[in-house]
Every structure is written in C-alpha cells, then in structure tokens.
CSV table of C-alpha atoms in Angstrom, one decimal:
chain,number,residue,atom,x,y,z
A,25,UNK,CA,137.8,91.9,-29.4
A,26,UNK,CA,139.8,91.9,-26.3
A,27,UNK,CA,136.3,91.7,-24.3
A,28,UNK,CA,135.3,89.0,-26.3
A,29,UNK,CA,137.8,87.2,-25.8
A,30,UNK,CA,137.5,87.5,-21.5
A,31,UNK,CA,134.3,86.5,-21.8
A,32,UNK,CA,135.3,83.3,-23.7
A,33,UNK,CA,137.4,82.6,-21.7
A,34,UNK,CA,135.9,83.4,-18.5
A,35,UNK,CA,133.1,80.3,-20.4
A,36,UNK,CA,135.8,78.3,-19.9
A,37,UNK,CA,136.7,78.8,-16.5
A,38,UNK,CA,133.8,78.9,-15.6
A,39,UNK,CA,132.1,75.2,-14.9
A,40,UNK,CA,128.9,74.1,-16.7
A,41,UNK,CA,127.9,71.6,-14.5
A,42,UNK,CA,124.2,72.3,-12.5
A,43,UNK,CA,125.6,71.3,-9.2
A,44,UNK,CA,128.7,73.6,-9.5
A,45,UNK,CA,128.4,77.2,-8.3
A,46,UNK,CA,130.2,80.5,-8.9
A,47,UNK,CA,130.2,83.4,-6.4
A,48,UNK,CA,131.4,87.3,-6.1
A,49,UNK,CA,132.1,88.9,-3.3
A,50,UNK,CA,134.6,91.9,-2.1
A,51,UNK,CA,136.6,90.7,0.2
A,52,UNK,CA,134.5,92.4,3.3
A,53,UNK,CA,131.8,90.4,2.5
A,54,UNK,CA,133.6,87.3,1.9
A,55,UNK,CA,135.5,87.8,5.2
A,56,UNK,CA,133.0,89.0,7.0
A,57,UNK,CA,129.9,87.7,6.4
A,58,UNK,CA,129.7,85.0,3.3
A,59,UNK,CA,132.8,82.9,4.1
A,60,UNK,CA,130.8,81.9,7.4
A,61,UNK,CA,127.7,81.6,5.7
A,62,UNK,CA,129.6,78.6,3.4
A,63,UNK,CA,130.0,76.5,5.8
A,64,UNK,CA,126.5,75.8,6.9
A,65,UNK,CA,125.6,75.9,2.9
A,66,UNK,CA,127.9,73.1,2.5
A,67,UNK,CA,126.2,70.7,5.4
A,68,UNK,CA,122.9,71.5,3.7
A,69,UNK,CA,124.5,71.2,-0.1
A,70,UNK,CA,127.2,68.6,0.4
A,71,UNK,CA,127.4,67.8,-3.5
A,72,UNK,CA,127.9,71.3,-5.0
A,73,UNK,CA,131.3,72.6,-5.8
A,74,UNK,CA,131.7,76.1,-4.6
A,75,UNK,CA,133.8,78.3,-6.6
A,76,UNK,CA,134.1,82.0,-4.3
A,77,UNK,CA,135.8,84.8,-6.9
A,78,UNK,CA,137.1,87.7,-4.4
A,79,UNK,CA,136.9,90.7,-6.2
A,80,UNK,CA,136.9,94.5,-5.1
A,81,UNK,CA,135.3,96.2,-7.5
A,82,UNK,CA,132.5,95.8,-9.6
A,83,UNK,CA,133.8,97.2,-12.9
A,84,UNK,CA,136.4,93.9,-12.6
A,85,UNK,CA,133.8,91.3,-13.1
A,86,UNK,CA,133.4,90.3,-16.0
A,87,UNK,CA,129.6,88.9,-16.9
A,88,UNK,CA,130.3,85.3,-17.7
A,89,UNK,CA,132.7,85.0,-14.3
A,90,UNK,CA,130.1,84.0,-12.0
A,91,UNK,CA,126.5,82.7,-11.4
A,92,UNK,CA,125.8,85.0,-8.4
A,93,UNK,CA,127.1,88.2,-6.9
A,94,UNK,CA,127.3,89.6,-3.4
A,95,UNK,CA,127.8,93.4,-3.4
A,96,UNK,CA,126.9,96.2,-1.4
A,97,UNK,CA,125.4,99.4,-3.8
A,98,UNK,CA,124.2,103.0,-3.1
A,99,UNK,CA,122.5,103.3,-6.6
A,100,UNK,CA,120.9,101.3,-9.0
A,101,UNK,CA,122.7,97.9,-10.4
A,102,UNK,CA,125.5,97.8,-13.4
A,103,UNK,CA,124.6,97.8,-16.3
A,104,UNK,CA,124.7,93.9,-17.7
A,105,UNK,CA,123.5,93.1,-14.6
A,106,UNK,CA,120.1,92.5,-12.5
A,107,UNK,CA,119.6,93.0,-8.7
A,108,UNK,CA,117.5,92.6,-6.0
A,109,UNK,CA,118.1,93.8,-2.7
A,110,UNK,CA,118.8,91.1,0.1
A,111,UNK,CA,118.8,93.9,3.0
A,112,UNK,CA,119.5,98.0,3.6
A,113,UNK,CA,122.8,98.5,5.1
A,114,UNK,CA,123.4,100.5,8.8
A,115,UNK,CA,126.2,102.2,9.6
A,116,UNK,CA,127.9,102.9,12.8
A,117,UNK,CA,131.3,103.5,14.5
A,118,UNK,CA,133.3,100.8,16.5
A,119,UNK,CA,135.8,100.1,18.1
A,120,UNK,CA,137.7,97.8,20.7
A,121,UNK,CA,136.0,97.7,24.2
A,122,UNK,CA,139.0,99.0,25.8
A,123,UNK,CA,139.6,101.9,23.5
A,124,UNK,CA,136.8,104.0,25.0
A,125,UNK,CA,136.2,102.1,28.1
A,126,UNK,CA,132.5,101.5,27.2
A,127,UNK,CA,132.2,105.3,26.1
A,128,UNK,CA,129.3,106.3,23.5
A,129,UNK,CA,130.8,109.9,22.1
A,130,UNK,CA,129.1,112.2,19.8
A,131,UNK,CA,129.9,112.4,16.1
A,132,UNK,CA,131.8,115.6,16.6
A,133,UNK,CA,133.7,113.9,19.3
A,134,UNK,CA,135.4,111.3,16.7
A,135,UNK,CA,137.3,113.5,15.6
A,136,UNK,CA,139.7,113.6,18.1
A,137,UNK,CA,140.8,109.3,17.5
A,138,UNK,CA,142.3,107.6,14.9
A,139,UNK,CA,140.1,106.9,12.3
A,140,UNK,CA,140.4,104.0,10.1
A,141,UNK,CA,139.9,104.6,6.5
A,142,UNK,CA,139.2,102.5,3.7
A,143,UNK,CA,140.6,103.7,0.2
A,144,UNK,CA,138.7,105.4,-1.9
A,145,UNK,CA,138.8,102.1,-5.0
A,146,UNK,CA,135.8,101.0,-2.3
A,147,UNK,CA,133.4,104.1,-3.5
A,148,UNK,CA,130.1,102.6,-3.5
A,149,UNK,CA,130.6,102.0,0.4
A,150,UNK,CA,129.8,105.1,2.7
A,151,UNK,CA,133.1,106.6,3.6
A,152,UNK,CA,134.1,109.3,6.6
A,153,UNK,CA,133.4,112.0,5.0
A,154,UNK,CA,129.4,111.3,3.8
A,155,UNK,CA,128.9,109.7,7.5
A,156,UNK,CA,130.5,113.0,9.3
A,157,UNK,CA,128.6,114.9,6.5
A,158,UNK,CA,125.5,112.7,7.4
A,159,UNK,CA,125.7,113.5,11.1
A,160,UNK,CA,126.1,117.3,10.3
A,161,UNK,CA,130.0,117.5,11.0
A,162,UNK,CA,132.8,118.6,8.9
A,163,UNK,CA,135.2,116.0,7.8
A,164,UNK,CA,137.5,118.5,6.7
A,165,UNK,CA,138.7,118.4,10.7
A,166,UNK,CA,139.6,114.7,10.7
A,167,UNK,CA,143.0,115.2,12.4
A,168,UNK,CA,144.1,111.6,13.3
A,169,UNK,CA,143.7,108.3,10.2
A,170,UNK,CA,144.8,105.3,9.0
A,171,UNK,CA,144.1,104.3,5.5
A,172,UNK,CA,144.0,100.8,4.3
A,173,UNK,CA,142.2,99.3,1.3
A,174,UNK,CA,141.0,95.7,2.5
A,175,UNK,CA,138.2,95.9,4.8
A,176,UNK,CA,138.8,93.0,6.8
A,177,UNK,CA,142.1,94.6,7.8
A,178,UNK,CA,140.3,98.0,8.7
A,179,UNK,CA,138.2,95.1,11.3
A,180,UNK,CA,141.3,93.7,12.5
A,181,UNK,CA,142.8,97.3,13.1
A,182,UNK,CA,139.7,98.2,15.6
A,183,UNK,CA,139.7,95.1,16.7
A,184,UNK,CA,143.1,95.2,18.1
A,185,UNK,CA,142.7,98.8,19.3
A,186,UNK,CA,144.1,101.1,16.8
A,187,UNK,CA,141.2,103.0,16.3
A,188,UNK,CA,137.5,103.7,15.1
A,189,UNK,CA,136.1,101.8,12.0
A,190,UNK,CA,132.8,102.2,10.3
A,191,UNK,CA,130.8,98.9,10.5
A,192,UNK,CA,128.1,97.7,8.3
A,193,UNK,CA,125.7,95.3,9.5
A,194,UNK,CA,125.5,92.6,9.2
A,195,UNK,CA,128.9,92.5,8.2
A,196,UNK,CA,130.3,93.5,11.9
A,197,UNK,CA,127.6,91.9,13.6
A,198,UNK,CA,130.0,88.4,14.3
A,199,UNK,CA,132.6,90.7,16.0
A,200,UNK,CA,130.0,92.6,18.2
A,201,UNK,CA,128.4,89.8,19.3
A,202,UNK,CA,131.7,88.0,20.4
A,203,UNK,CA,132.2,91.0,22.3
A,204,UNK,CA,135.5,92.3,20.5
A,205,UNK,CA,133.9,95.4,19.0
A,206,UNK,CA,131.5,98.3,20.1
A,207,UNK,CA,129.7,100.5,19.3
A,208,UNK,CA,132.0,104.3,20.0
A,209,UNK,CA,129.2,106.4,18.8
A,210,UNK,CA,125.3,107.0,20.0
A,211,UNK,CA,124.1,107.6,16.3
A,212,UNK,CA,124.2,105.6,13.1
A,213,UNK,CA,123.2,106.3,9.9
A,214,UNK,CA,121.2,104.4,7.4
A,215,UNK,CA,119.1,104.0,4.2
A,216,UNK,CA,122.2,105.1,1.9
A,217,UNK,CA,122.6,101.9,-0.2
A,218,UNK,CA,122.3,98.1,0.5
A,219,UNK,CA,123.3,94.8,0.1
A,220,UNK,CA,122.2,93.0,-3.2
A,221,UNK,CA,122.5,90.0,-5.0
A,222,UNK,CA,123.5,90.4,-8.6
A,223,UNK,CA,123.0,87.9,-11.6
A,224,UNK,CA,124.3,88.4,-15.0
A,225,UNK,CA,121.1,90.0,-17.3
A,226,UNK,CA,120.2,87.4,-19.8
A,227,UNK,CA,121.9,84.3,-18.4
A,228,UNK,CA,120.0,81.0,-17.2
A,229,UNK,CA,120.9,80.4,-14.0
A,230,UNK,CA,121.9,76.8,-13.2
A,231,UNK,CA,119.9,74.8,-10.4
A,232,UNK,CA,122.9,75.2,-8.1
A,233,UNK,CA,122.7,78.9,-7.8
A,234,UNK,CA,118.5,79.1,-7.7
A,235,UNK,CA,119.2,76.6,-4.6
A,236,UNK,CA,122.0,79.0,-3.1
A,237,UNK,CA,119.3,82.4,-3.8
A,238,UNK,CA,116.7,80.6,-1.9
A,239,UNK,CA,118.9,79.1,0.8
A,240,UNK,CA,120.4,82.8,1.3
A,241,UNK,CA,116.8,84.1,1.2
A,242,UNK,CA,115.9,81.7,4.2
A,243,UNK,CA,119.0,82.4,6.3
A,244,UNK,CA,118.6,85.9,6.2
A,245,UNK,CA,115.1,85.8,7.1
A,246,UNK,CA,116.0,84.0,10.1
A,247,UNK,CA,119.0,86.5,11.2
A,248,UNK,CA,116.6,89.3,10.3
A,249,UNK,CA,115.7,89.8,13.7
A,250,UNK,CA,119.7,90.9,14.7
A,251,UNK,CA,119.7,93.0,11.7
C-alpha cells in the first residue's frame, strides 16, 4: 500500500505535459557531465521545462519519478526498468598536475598517496579495491585514504591536490581537458560496466523525452571521438 501510494503520488509530481521533461541522475553525472550538457539542450529546446531529480542510488527511484534516467551499471538494468547503453565506461587515476609533477606511476606505486574514496552506498561504480584487483595489486596495502560519498567532492579533492581519484570518462574528461587534472597512472582499466539510459518498462514516453534520447544520441556521437 505504502508503494502505491509513492507512486501516486510521484503521478502527481510528476508533470503531464509533452513539452515537460523529467530526469535522474547521481550527482557525478549531474555534476559532471549532464548539468553541462543542459545548457546547450536548452538553446536547442527553449520551450521544455526541465525537471533534473538528483538521486544516488538506484533502489530510490521510484518508477513513476521520472521520464529518463542517467546511470552508470556493471550488470544488467533494474528490474521495472529498460536500458540501453549510451557508452562503456574507462577508468583511470588522476590527480592535480602539481601533485606528481607530470609523473605516470605504476598501479603498485599508488599505494603510497592518499587515495580518495567514494563510499561504498556508490556500489555499482568500480571502487579501489576491483581497480587495484584489476591491475593485479592488493588493495589490502592501501595505507593512505580519504573517504567521501559525493563524487563531485572526491573531483574537487584531486583537483585541489589532496590526492588520487578514479575518473570515469566522460565524466572527468571537462577537468582534464581544462588542464586541472591528470592522468597519475600509465594503465586504465575498462569494459566493467557503462553508462546507460534508463526508461520506466511499460511507460509511454512523452515527446519531450523521445526529443531529449535523440538529442543525447547525437551529442554523444559527436564527442565520441574524445571518448
């Protein structure tokens, strides 16, 4: 009953109109990579009203919240929901430049700096531990960290030289190309999950959020050369 009721209400909240759109996003992707991504939708879309829902985990949406979701996954979609794959994630380490004064270490080698961790409520993202594990190194010798459980703050942490954060692209890719992160180490690792766009199973979607899938389908095929 208590379900039911959400969803209701959720109905409510939710607009009806066609040229009013919902969207969910964790905060690293809203941050990071969507918010910026708004702005350019809104020149091209200057009569839809954007509604952006923050939330960090997927078991807090509820179905009837939103017309389209942006979430990174390492398995298959929710169930209640359908997905399709916008592009495969790539993982790295970075950092300030002056932090390692332009060095590239070795995985091994990391584990002498501060490394900034996001909390484990973030699961489906890769954390230390399967990265080290990934790169053949034991986690269990982390000796240095900083835990935190926003993303964006993890950014601003590197950023501002207080260690080495695990980036996602395209999610990092603003702050490497403005120069004020790096990359500290001379492997990545990939093909564990990606980024996907979710729609509630079931639901119609309204003309405002078919123009928002293609749109978001067109810009990424044009940044898919920096990807």
């Amino acid at each position: 009953m208590l379900t039911l009721c959400a969803e209701a209400t959720a109905q409510v909240i939710t607009h009806s109109g066609e040229q009013q759109l919902t969207l969910a996003c964790s905060s690293g992707v809203a941050a990071l990579w969507l918010g910026p991504l708004l702005g350019r939708y809104r020149d091209a879309f200057p009569a839809v009203d954007i509604r952006l829902r923050v939330v960090d985990g997927l078991d807090s949406l509820i179905r009837a919240e939103f017309d389209l979701a942006l979430y990174f996954l390492r398995e298959t979609s929710p169930t209640g929901l359908d997905s399709r794959l916008l592009f495969a994630e790539s993982v790295n380490a970075y950092c300030s430049p002056d932090y390692l004064n332009g060095q590239l270490l070795e995985p091994a080698q990391l584990l002498d700096h501060c490394l900034l961790m996001l909390e484990d409520g973030q699961r489906q993202w890769l954390s230390w531990g399967d990265w080290f594990g990934r790169q053949g190194v034991d986690a269990s010798l982390i000796r240095k960290r900083m835990t935190v459980n926003l993303y964006p703050v993890l950014v601003d942490l590197a950023v501002a030289g207080h260690g080495i954060v695990l980036g996602w692209q395209p999610m990092i890719d603003r702050h490497v190309q403005s120069g004020a992160l790096v990359p500290a180490c001379k492997k990545s690792v990939g093909a564990v999950g990606g980024y996907y766009l979710l729609t509630p199973s079931g639901k119609t979607p309204r003309r405002a959020a078919r123009a928002f899938e293609k749109w978001l389908t067109d810009e990424i095929t044009t940044l898919a050369p920096r990807l």
